[in-house]
Amino acid sequence: MISDLLKRTKTTLSFEVSPPKTEDEFQAVFGKLEALAAPQPNFISCTYSAGGTNAGKTVELASYIQHHLHTDVIAHMTCVGFKQSDLQKNCTLLEKEGIRYVMALRGDRPQTMKDEQFNSREFFYASDMICYLKANTSLHIAGACYPEKHYEAASFESDLIHLKEKVEAGASFLVTQLFFENDTFYRFQERVADMGITVPVCAGIMPITNVKQIGKSMNLAGSSVPKELENMIIAYGENKEDMRKAGVDYAVRQILDLKEHGVDGIHIYTMNRPKTTAEIVAQI
Ligand code: FAD
């Protein structure tokens, strides 16, 4: 089980990948995945996009990772876009495909979805979905957590209380939102421990390799951008290759420090980029 592996391995290495949006890109992704999996991560997680045209592709991609790349895979599922009957169908499919892990998420409101529809979802919070999964499936469950607090949470304390509920409902390990300052993560680890949350926590690292990524990812993730990263973008932003190399270097330094601090796992948000991911792995 991944949760046991996280407990007995000093620092695991895992990747996040996403189903591409178009059919052409989707066909091309299998080759990319092969290259991505070459450094033999301990597991790969595969995102789900409720509003996207690729919503149905998560299981297909996850199945390829499990059976062709022989790597344990976590299929993401969101409360948004999943009725109870859809969730049960999806879980049956996952179990049939031999996929043992899901990441249970609430999801965000897709731009095309009205507030009314978003607010009438059958599973309201990730913990509601986790309760259902525990009672009705044999899947092992991961959950998300936020070193800088979730953007909607009234306070850090309330976010941590709900995180604890998520773990008590059955999430056996957690993966963090991306962050750029390790001290933020170390403070979060302390607060998580103070709450009595003892499941392993993987640190989510996203290499920033182009300027556009920063606005888009940060808006969604609510992660703050430290001065050093800001300066890096000012210095290299105009030059694609220099920017990519600087982004790799920043992620490598972050990861080496996290490893030195004995974190449970490093989870790289790969953005489906094998070259950048391989360069990072080679240096850590
Ligand atoms: P929840 O745990 O449900 O929390 C959402 C908010 O509600 C928080 O503010 C929390 O404090 C609050 N809350 C929780 N329980 C309660 C309660 N009982 N009462 C009141 N408030 C409560 N999105 C996708 O669409 N697809 C993906 O594949 C995807 N993968 C992700 C992977 C990781 C590792 C992370 C960190 C995020 C991912 N996301 C993904 C984004 C995620 O869906 C959003 O961040 C979403 O806004 C919150 O999801 P959650 O599961 O953390 O929500």
PDB file of N, CA and C and ligand atoms in Angstrom, residues 16-19 45-51 58 75-80 103-110 118 121 124-128 130 142-147 149-163 165-166 174-178 202 204 220-221 267 269, ligand 1:
ATOM      1  N   GLU A  16       2.629  13.846 -10.701  1.00  0.00           N
ATOM      2  CA  GLU A  16       1.242  14.066 -11.139  1.00  0.00           C
ATOM      3  C   GLU A  16       1.231  14.281 -12.646  1.00  0.00           C
ATOM      4  N   VAL A  17       0.304  13.624 -13.325  1.00  0.00           N
ATOM      5  CA  VAL A  17       0.113  13.842 -14.769  1.00  0.00           C
ATOM      6  C   VAL A  17      -1.363  14.162 -15.010  1.00  0.00           C
ATOM      7  N   SER A  18      -1.661  14.692 -16.206  1.00  0.00           N
ATOM      8  CA  SER A  18      -3.045  15.063 -16.517  1.00  0.00           C
ATOM      9  C   SER A  18      -3.435  14.575 -17.908  1.00  0.00           C
ATOM     10  N   PRO A  19      -4.681  14.152 -18.071  1.00  0.00           N
ATOM     11  CA  PRO A  19      -5.147  13.819 -19.426  1.00  0.00           C
ATOM     12  C   PRO A  19      -5.193  15.096 -20.268  1.00  0.00           C
ATOM     13  N   SER A  45       0.089  10.050  -9.980  1.00  0.00           N
ATOM     14  CA  SER A  45      -1.332  10.352  -9.821  1.00  0.00           C
ATOM     15  C   SER A  45      -1.824  11.040 -11.088  1.00  0.00           C
ATOM     16  N   CYS A  46      -3.100  10.817 -11.383  1.00  0.00           N
ATOM     17  CA  CYS A  46      -3.653  11.267 -12.665  1.00  0.00           C
ATOM     18  C   CYS A  46      -4.882  12.127 -12.387  1.00  0.00           C
ATOM     19  N   THR A  47      -4.849  13.380 -12.838  1.00  0.00           N
ATOM     20  CA  THR A  47      -5.891  14.339 -12.454  1.00  0.00           C
ATOM     21  C   THR A  47      -7.226  14.080 -13.172  1.00  0.00           C
ATOM     22  N   TYR A  48      -8.255  14.724 -12.650  1.00  0.00           N
ATOM     23  CA  TYR A  48      -9.599  14.658 -13.230  1.00  0.00           C
ATOM     24  C   TYR A  48     -10.105  16.081 -13.408  1.00  0.00           C
ATOM     25  N   SER A  49     -10.693  16.367 -14.551  1.00  0.00           N
ATOM     26  CA  SER A  49     -11.189  17.717 -14.783  1.00  0.00           C
ATOM     27  C   SER A  49     -12.688  17.676 -15.050  1.00  0.00           C
ATOM     28  N   ALA A  50     -13.473  18.154 -14.054  1.00  0.00           N
ATOM     29  CA  ALA A  50     -14.929  18.005 -14.130  1.00  0.00           C
ATOM     30  C   ALA A  50     -15.540  18.697 -15.340  1.00  0.00           C
ATOM     31  N   GLY A  51     -15.049  19.895 -15.665  1.00  0.00           N
ATOM     32  CA  GLY A  51     -15.699  20.639 -16.735  1.00  0.00           C
ATOM     33  C   GLY A  51     -15.109  20.351 -18.106  1.00  0.00           C
ATOM     34  N   THR A  58      -9.492  10.069 -17.405  1.00  0.00           N
ATOM     35  CA  THR A  58      -8.632   9.773 -16.245  1.00  0.00           C
ATOM     36  C   THR A  58      -8.433   8.261 -16.069  1.00  0.00           C
ATOM     37  N   ALA A  75      -6.017   7.526  -9.194  1.00  0.00           N
ATOM     38  CA  ALA A  75      -6.956   8.240 -10.070  1.00  0.00           C
ATOM     39  C   ALA A  75      -7.659   9.310  -9.236  1.00  0.00           C
ATOM     40  N   HIS A  76      -7.600  10.568  -9.694  1.00  0.00           N
ATOM     41  CA  HIS A  76      -8.293  11.646  -8.977  1.00  0.00           C
ATOM     42  C   HIS A  76      -9.787  11.611  -9.319  1.00  0.00           C
ATOM     43  N   MET A  77     -10.622  11.956  -8.336  1.00  0.00           N
ATOM     44  CA  MET A  77     -12.064  12.104  -8.584  1.00  0.00           C
ATOM     45  C   MET A  77     -12.553  13.303  -7.782  1.00  0.00           C
ATOM     46  N   THR A  78     -13.486  14.046  -8.345  1.00  0.00           N
ATOM     47  CA  THR A  78     -13.966  15.245  -7.653  1.00  0.00           C
ATOM     48  C   THR A  78     -15.457  15.138  -7.323  1.00  0.00           C
ATOM     49  N   CYS A  79     -15.853  15.762  -6.231  1.00  0.00           N
ATOM     50  CA  CYS A  79     -17.286  15.827  -5.883  1.00  0.00           C
ATOM     51  C   CYS A  79     -18.031  16.553  -7.006  1.00  0.00           C
ATOM     52  N   VAL A  80     -17.356  17.591  -7.561  1.00  0.00           N
ATOM     53  CA  VAL A  80     -17.954  18.352  -8.663  1.00  0.00           C
ATOM     54  C   VAL A  80     -17.980  17.430  -9.895  1.00  0.00           C
ATOM     55  N   MET A 103      -7.648   9.685  -5.399  1.00  0.00           N
ATOM     56  CA  MET A 103      -7.527  10.898  -4.612  1.00  0.00           C
ATOM     57  C   MET A 103      -8.904  11.553  -4.632  1.00  0.00           C
ATOM     58  N   ALA A 104      -9.504  11.654  -3.452  1.00  0.00           N
ATOM     59  CA  ALA A 104     -10.863  12.195  -3.348  1.00  0.00           C
ATOM     60  C   ALA A 104     -10.775  13.697  -3.117  1.00  0.00           C
ATOM     61  N   LEU A 105     -11.356  14.453  -4.042  1.00  0.00           N
ATOM     62  CA  LEU A 105     -11.245  15.918  -4.009  1.00  0.00           C
ATOM     63  C   LEU A 105     -12.615  16.553  -4.151  1.00  0.00           C
ATOM     64  N   ARG A 106     -12.739  17.756  -3.621  1.00  0.00           N
ATOM     65  CA  ARG A 106     -13.988  18.463  -3.870  1.00  0.00           C
ATOM     66  C   ARG A 106     -14.048  18.996  -5.288  1.00  0.00           C
ATOM     67  N   GLY A 107     -12.907  19.513  -5.799  1.00  0.00           N
ATOM     68  CA  GLY A 107     -12.910  20.139  -7.116  1.00  0.00           C
ATOM     69  C   GLY A 107     -13.329  21.594  -7.017  1.00  0.00           C
ATOM     70  N   ASP A 108     -13.024  22.347  -8.065  1.00  0.00           N
ATOM     71  CA  ASP A 108     -13.419  23.754  -8.135  1.00  0.00           C
ATOM     72  C   ASP A 108     -14.543  23.894  -9.154  1.00  0.00           C
ATOM     73  N   ARG A 109     -15.233  25.017  -9.092  1.00  0.00           N
ATOM     74  CA  ARG A 109     -16.337  25.234 -10.043  1.00  0.00           C
ATOM     75  C   ARG A 109     -15.777  25.528 -11.428  1.00  0.00           C
ATOM     76  N   PRO A 110     -16.065  24.676 -12.425  1.00  0.00           N
ATOM     77  CA  PRO A 110     -15.606  24.999 -13.776  1.00  0.00           C
ATOM     78  C   PRO A 110     -16.267  26.291 -14.256  1.00  0.00           C
ATOM     79  N   PHE A 118     -23.096  24.002  -9.067  1.00  0.00           N
ATOM     80  CA  PHE A 118     -21.932  23.703  -8.224  1.00  0.00           C
ATOM     81  C   PHE A 118     -22.389  23.432  -6.791  1.00  0.00           C
ATOM     82  N   ARG A 121     -24.191  19.888  -5.688  1.00  0.00           N
ATOM     83  CA  ARG A 121     -23.501  18.593  -5.887  1.00  0.00           C
ATOM     84  C   ARG A 121     -23.877  17.615  -4.769  1.00  0.00           C
ATOM     85  N   PHE A 124     -20.655  17.039  -0.910  1.00  0.00           N
ATOM     86  CA  PHE A 124     -20.351  18.460  -0.780  1.00  0.00           C
ATOM     87  C   PHE A 124     -18.862  18.709  -0.574  1.00  0.00           C
ATOM     88  N   TYR A 125     -18.274  17.961   0.356  1.00  0.00           N
ATOM     89  CA  TYR A 125     -16.846  18.093   0.635  1.00  0.00           C
ATOM     90  C   TYR A 125     -16.142  16.781   0.315  1.00  0.00           C
ATOM     91  N   ALA A 126     -14.815  16.888   0.180  1.00  0.00           N
ATOM     92  CA  ALA A 126     -14.033  15.675  -0.093  1.00  0.00           C
ATOM     93  C   ALA A 126     -14.322  14.612   0.966  1.00  0.00           C
ATOM     94  N   SER A 127     -14.469  15.040   2.232  1.00  0.00           N
ATOM     95  CA  SER A 127     -14.692  14.038   3.295  1.00  0.00           C
ATOM     96  C   SER A 127     -16.004  13.275   3.091  1.00  0.00           C
ATOM     97  N   ASP A 128     -17.019  13.920   2.472  1.00  0.00           N
ATOM     98  CA  ASP A 128     -18.278  13.206   2.199  1.00  0.00           C
ATOM     99  C   ASP A 128     -18.031  12.081   1.193  1.00  0.00           C
ATOM    100  N   ILE A 130     -15.172  10.618   0.692  1.00  0.00           N
ATOM    101  CA  ILE A 130     -14.314   9.618   1.333  1.00  0.00           C
ATOM    102  C   ILE A 130     -15.165   8.641   2.172  1.00  0.00           C
ATOM    103  N   ALA A 142      -6.502   8.870  -0.931  1.00  0.00           N
ATOM    104  CA  ALA A 142      -5.614   9.993  -0.595  1.00  0.00           C
ATOM    105  C   ALA A 142      -6.454  11.271  -0.581  1.00  0.00           C
ATOM    106  N   GLY A 143      -5.931  12.312   0.070  1.00  0.00           N
ATOM    107  CA  GLY A 143      -6.634  13.595   0.099  1.00  0.00           C
ATOM    108  C   GLY A 143      -5.657  14.744  -0.132  1.00  0.00           C
ATOM    109  N   ALA A 144      -6.221  15.926  -0.378  1.00  0.00           N
ATOM    110  CA  ALA A 144      -5.389  17.111  -0.631  1.00  0.00           C
ATOM    111  C   ALA A 144      -5.273  17.941   0.647  1.00  0.00           C
ATOM    112  N   CYS A 145      -4.168  18.677   0.771  1.00  0.00           N
ATOM    113  CA  CYS A 145      -4.027  19.604   1.901  1.00  0.00           C
ATOM    114  C   CYS A 145      -3.254  20.845   1.448  1.00  0.00           C
ATOM    115  N   TYR A 146      -3.297  21.873   2.290  1.00  0.00           N
ATOM    116  CA  TYR A 146      -2.896  23.218   1.847  1.00  0.00           C
ATOM    117  C   TYR A 146      -1.969  23.899   2.851  1.00  0.00           C
ATOM    118  N   PRO A 147      -0.659  23.905   2.577  1.00  0.00           N
ATOM    119  CA  PRO A 147       0.284  24.540   3.516  1.00  0.00           C
ATOM    120  C   PRO A 147       0.012  26.029   3.732  1.00  0.00           C
ATOM    121  N   LYS A 149      -3.143  27.246   3.603  1.00  0.00           N
ATOM    122  CA  LYS A 149      -4.592  27.119   3.840  1.00  0.00           C
ATOM    123  C   LYS A 149      -5.346  27.157   2.514  1.00  0.00           C
ATOM    124  N   HIS A 150      -6.489  26.466   2.485  1.00  0.00           N
ATOM    125  CA  HIS A 150      -7.319  26.475   1.289  1.00  0.00           C
ATOM    126  C   HIS A 150      -7.911  27.872   1.097  1.00  0.00           C
ATOM    127  N   TYR A 151      -8.018  28.311  -0.151  1.00  0.00           N
ATOM    128  CA  TYR A 151      -8.405  29.709  -0.400  1.00  0.00           C
ATOM    129  C   TYR A 151      -9.787  30.085   0.120  1.00  0.00           C
ATOM    130  N   GLU A 152     -10.672  29.111   0.326  1.00  0.00           N
ATOM    131  CA  GLU A 152     -12.020  29.437   0.820  1.00  0.00           C
ATOM    132  C   GLU A 152     -12.135  29.327   2.330  1.00  0.00           C
ATOM    133  N   ALA A 153     -11.157  28.707   2.961  1.00  0.00           N
ATOM    134  CA  ALA A 153     -11.286  28.417   4.400  1.00  0.00           C
ATOM    135  C   ALA A 153     -11.332  29.721   5.195  1.00  0.00           C
ATOM    136  N   ALA A 154     -12.217  29.763   6.179  1.00  0.00           N
ATOM    137  CA  ALA A 154     -12.384  30.967   6.998  1.00  0.00           C
ATOM    138  C   ALA A 154     -11.105  31.247   7.779  1.00  0.00           C
ATOM    139  N   SER A 155     -10.423  30.209   8.219  1.00  0.00           N
ATOM    140  CA  SER A 155      -9.174  30.375   8.969  1.00  0.00           C
ATOM    141  C   SER A 155      -8.321  29.127   8.786  1.00  0.00           C
ATOM    142  N   PHE A 156      -7.042  29.246   9.148  1.00  0.00           N
ATOM    143  CA  PHE A 156      -6.151  28.090   9.071  1.00  0.00           C
ATOM    144  C   PHE A 156      -6.673  26.987   9.987  1.00  0.00           C
ATOM    145  N   GLU A 157      -7.144  27.406  11.170  1.00  0.00           N
ATOM    146  CA  GLU A 157      -7.622  26.443  12.171  1.00  0.00           C
ATOM    147  C   GLU A 157      -8.784  25.620  11.607  1.00  0.00           C
ATOM    148  N   SER A 158      -9.754  26.323  10.981  1.00  0.00           N
ATOM    149  CA  SER A 158     -10.923  25.581  10.489  1.00  0.00           C
ATOM    150  C   SER A 158     -10.502  24.645   9.356  1.00  0.00           C
ATOM    151  N   ASP A 159      -9.533  25.084   8.539  1.00  0.00           N
ATOM    152  CA  ASP A 159      -9.062  24.225   7.453  1.00  0.00           C
ATOM    153  C   ASP A 159      -8.423  22.949   8.029  1.00  0.00           C
ATOM    154  N   LEU A 160      -7.663  23.123   9.105  1.00  0.00           N
ATOM    155  CA  LEU A 160      -7.002  21.963   9.722  1.00  0.00           C
ATOM    156  C   LEU A 160      -8.019  21.035  10.391  1.00  0.00           C
ATOM    157  N   ILE A 161      -9.064  21.630  10.982  1.00  0.00           N
ATOM    158  CA  ILE A 161     -10.117  20.795  11.598  1.00  0.00           C
ATOM    159  C   ILE A 161     -10.765  19.930  10.512  1.00  0.00           C
ATOM    160  N   HIS A 162     -11.034  20.560   9.348  1.00  0.00           N
ATOM    161  CA  HIS A 162     -11.660  19.787   8.271  1.00  0.00           C
ATOM    162  C   HIS A 162     -10.678  18.790   7.645  1.00  0.00           C
ATOM    163  N   LEU A 163      -9.400  19.128   7.698  1.00  0.00           N
ATOM    164  CA  LEU A 163      -8.395  18.168   7.211  1.00  0.00           C
ATOM    165  C   LEU A 163      -8.392  16.927   8.100  1.00  0.00           C
ATOM    166  N   GLU A 165     -10.905  15.836   9.765  1.00  0.00           N
ATOM    167  CA  GLU A 165     -12.127  15.062   9.457  1.00  0.00           C
ATOM    168  C   GLU A 165     -11.906  14.189   8.219  1.00  0.00           C
ATOM    169  N   LYS A 166     -11.171  14.752   7.275  1.00  0.00           N
ATOM    170  CA  LYS A 166     -10.900  14.029   6.023  1.00  0.00           C
ATOM    171  C   LYS A 166     -10.070  12.771   6.315  1.00  0.00           C
ATOM    172  N   LEU A 174      -1.729  12.155   2.419  1.00  0.00           N
ATOM    173  CA  LEU A 174      -2.115  13.472   1.887  1.00  0.00           C
ATOM    174  C   LEU A 174      -1.054  13.975   0.925  1.00  0.00           C
ATOM    175  N   VAL A 175      -1.492  14.799  -0.009  1.00  0.00           N
ATOM    176  CA  VAL A 175      -0.561  15.458  -0.936  1.00  0.00           C
ATOM    177  C   VAL A 175      -0.849  16.944  -0.852  1.00  0.00           C
ATOM    178  N   THR A 176       0.203  17.752  -0.745  1.00  0.00           N
ATOM    179  CA  THR A 176      -0.034  19.190  -0.573  1.00  0.00           C
ATOM    180  C   THR A 176      -0.240  19.903  -1.909  1.00  0.00           C
ATOM    181  N   GLN A 177      -0.895  21.026  -1.798  1.00  0.00           N
ATOM    182  CA  GLN A 177      -0.924  22.003  -2.885  1.00  0.00           C
ATOM    183  C   GLN A 177       0.520  22.447  -3.114  1.00  0.00           C
ATOM    184  N   LEU A 178       0.826  22.927  -4.317  1.00  0.00           N
ATOM    185  CA  LEU A 178       2.189  23.385  -4.589  1.00  0.00           C
ATOM    186  C   LEU A 178       2.523  24.584  -3.698  1.00  0.00           C
ATOM    187  N   CYS A 202       2.827  14.111   1.491  1.00  0.00           N
ATOM    188  CA  CYS A 202       3.768  14.328   0.378  1.00  0.00           C
ATOM    189  C   CYS A 202       3.788  15.821   0.043  1.00  0.00           C
ATOM    190  N   GLY A 204       4.063  18.798  -2.442  1.00  0.00           N
ATOM    191  CA  GLY A 204       3.808  19.032  -3.872  1.00  0.00           C
ATOM    192  C   GLY A 204       4.711  20.129  -4.430  1.00  0.00           C
ATOM    193  N   LEU A 220      -5.058  29.576  -9.203  1.00  0.00           N
ATOM    194  CA  LEU A 220      -5.815  28.403  -8.804  1.00  0.00           C
ATOM    195  C   LEU A 220      -5.376  27.872  -7.449  1.00  0.00           C
ATOM    196  N   ALA A 221      -4.074  27.903  -7.220  1.00  0.00           N
ATOM    197  CA  ALA A 221      -3.556  27.238  -6.025  1.00  0.00           C
ATOM    198  C   ALA A 221      -3.551  28.144  -4.800  1.00  0.00           C
ATOM    199  N   HIS A 267       6.181  15.028  -4.359  1.00  0.00           N
ATOM    200  CA  HIS A 267       5.218  14.783  -5.438  1.00  0.00           C
ATOM    201  C   HIS A 267       5.408  15.895  -6.468  1.00  0.00           C
ATOM    202  N   TYR A 269       4.550  18.017  -9.629  1.00  0.00           N
ATOM    203  CA  TYR A 269       3.514  18.366 -10.617  1.00  0.00           C
ATOM    204  C   TYR A 269       4.229  18.488 -11.960  1.00  0.00           C
TER     205      TYR A 269
HETATM  206  P1  FAD B   1     -12.237  19.910   0.712  1.00  0.00           P
HETATM  207  O1  FAD B   1     -11.362  19.069   1.556  1.00  0.00           O
HETATM  208  O2  FAD B   1     -13.661  19.492   0.570  1.00  0.00           O
HETATM  209  O3  FAD B   1     -12.181  21.396   1.293  1.00  0.00           O
HETATM  210  C1  FAD B   1     -12.701  22.479   0.537  1.00  0.00           C
HETATM  211  C2  FAD B   1     -12.951  23.673   1.450  1.00  0.00           C
HETATM  212  O4  FAD B   1     -14.049  23.373   2.310  1.00  0.00           O
HETATM  213  C3  FAD B   1     -11.794  24.013   2.383  1.00  0.00           C
HETATM  214  O5  FAD B   1     -11.776  25.396   2.548  1.00  0.00           O
HETATM  215  C4  FAD B   1     -12.143  23.307   3.695  1.00  0.00           C
HETATM  216  O6  FAD B   1     -11.558  23.950   4.817  1.00  0.00           O
HETATM  217  C5  FAD B   1     -13.667  23.431   3.681  1.00  0.00           C
HETATM  218  N1  FAD B   1     -14.352  22.309   4.351  1.00  0.00           N
HETATM  219  C6  FAD B   1     -14.080  20.991   4.268  1.00  0.00           C
HETATM  220  N2  FAD B   1     -14.963  20.278   4.971  1.00  0.00           N
HETATM  221  C7  FAD B   1     -15.862  21.164   5.497  1.00  0.00           C
HETATM  222  C8  FAD B   1     -17.022  21.054   6.342  1.00  0.00           C
HETATM  223  N3  FAD B   1     -17.444  19.878   6.776  1.00  0.00           N
HETATM  224  N4  FAD B   1     -17.681  22.196   6.670  1.00  0.00           N
HETATM  225  C9  FAD B   1     -17.263  23.418   6.230  1.00  0.00           C
HETATM  226  N5  FAD B   1     -16.168  23.583   5.459  1.00  0.00           N
HETATM  227  C10 FAD B   1     -15.474  22.480   5.099  1.00  0.00           C
HETATM  228  N6  FAD B   1      -8.996  19.711  -8.738  1.00  0.00           N
HETATM  229  C11 FAD B   1      -9.574  19.066  -9.790  1.00  0.00           C
HETATM  230  O7  FAD B   1     -10.597  19.534 -10.306  1.00  0.00           O
HETATM  231  N7  FAD B   1      -9.042  17.918 -10.298  1.00  0.00           N
HETATM  232  C12 FAD B   1      -7.926  17.337  -9.782  1.00  0.00           C
HETATM  233  O8  FAD B   1      -7.478  16.301 -10.274  1.00  0.00           O
HETATM  234  C13 FAD B   1      -7.274  17.981  -8.664  1.00  0.00           C
HETATM  235  N8  FAD B   1      -6.182  17.458  -8.083  1.00  0.00           N
HETATM  236  C14 FAD B   1      -5.644  18.054  -6.971  1.00  0.00           C
HETATM  237  C15 FAD B   1      -4.548  17.461  -6.321  1.00  0.00           C
HETATM  238  C16 FAD B   1      -3.971  18.046  -5.204  1.00  0.00           C
HETATM  239  C17 FAD B   1      -2.805  17.380  -4.503  1.00  0.00           C
HETATM  240  C18 FAD B   1      -4.490  19.287  -4.699  1.00  0.00           C
HETATM  241  C19 FAD B   1      -3.865  19.948  -3.521  1.00  0.00           C
HETATM  242  C20 FAD B   1      -5.580  19.884  -5.327  1.00  0.00           C
HETATM  243  C21 FAD B   1      -6.170  19.279  -6.457  1.00  0.00           C
HETATM  244  N9  FAD B   1      -7.292  19.832  -7.089  1.00  0.00           N
HETATM  245  C22 FAD B   1      -7.870  19.190  -8.163  1.00  0.00           C
HETATM  246  C23 FAD B   1      -7.850  21.114  -6.620  1.00  0.00           C
HETATM  247  C24 FAD B   1      -8.972  20.914  -5.559  1.00  0.00           C
HETATM  248  O9  FAD B   1     -10.086  20.283  -6.142  1.00  0.00           O
HETATM  249  C25 FAD B   1      -9.345  22.302  -5.041  1.00  0.00           C
HETATM  250  O10 FAD B   1      -8.272  22.854  -4.318  1.00  0.00           O
HETATM  251  C26 FAD B   1     -10.647  22.398  -4.258  1.00  0.00           C
HETATM  252  O11 FAD B   1     -10.967  23.780  -4.120  1.00  0.00           O
HETATM  253  C27 FAD B   1     -10.600  21.796  -2.857  1.00  0.00           C
HETATM  254  O12 FAD B   1     -10.542  20.445  -2.896  1.00  0.00           O
HETATM  255  P2  FAD B   1     -10.376  19.592  -1.540  1.00  0.00           P
HETATM  256  O13 FAD B   1     -10.563  18.176  -1.878  1.00  0.00           O
HETATM  257  O14 FAD B   1      -9.148  19.980  -0.824  1.00  0.00           O
HETATM  258  O15 FAD B   1     -11.662  20.142  -0.741  1.00  0.00           O
END
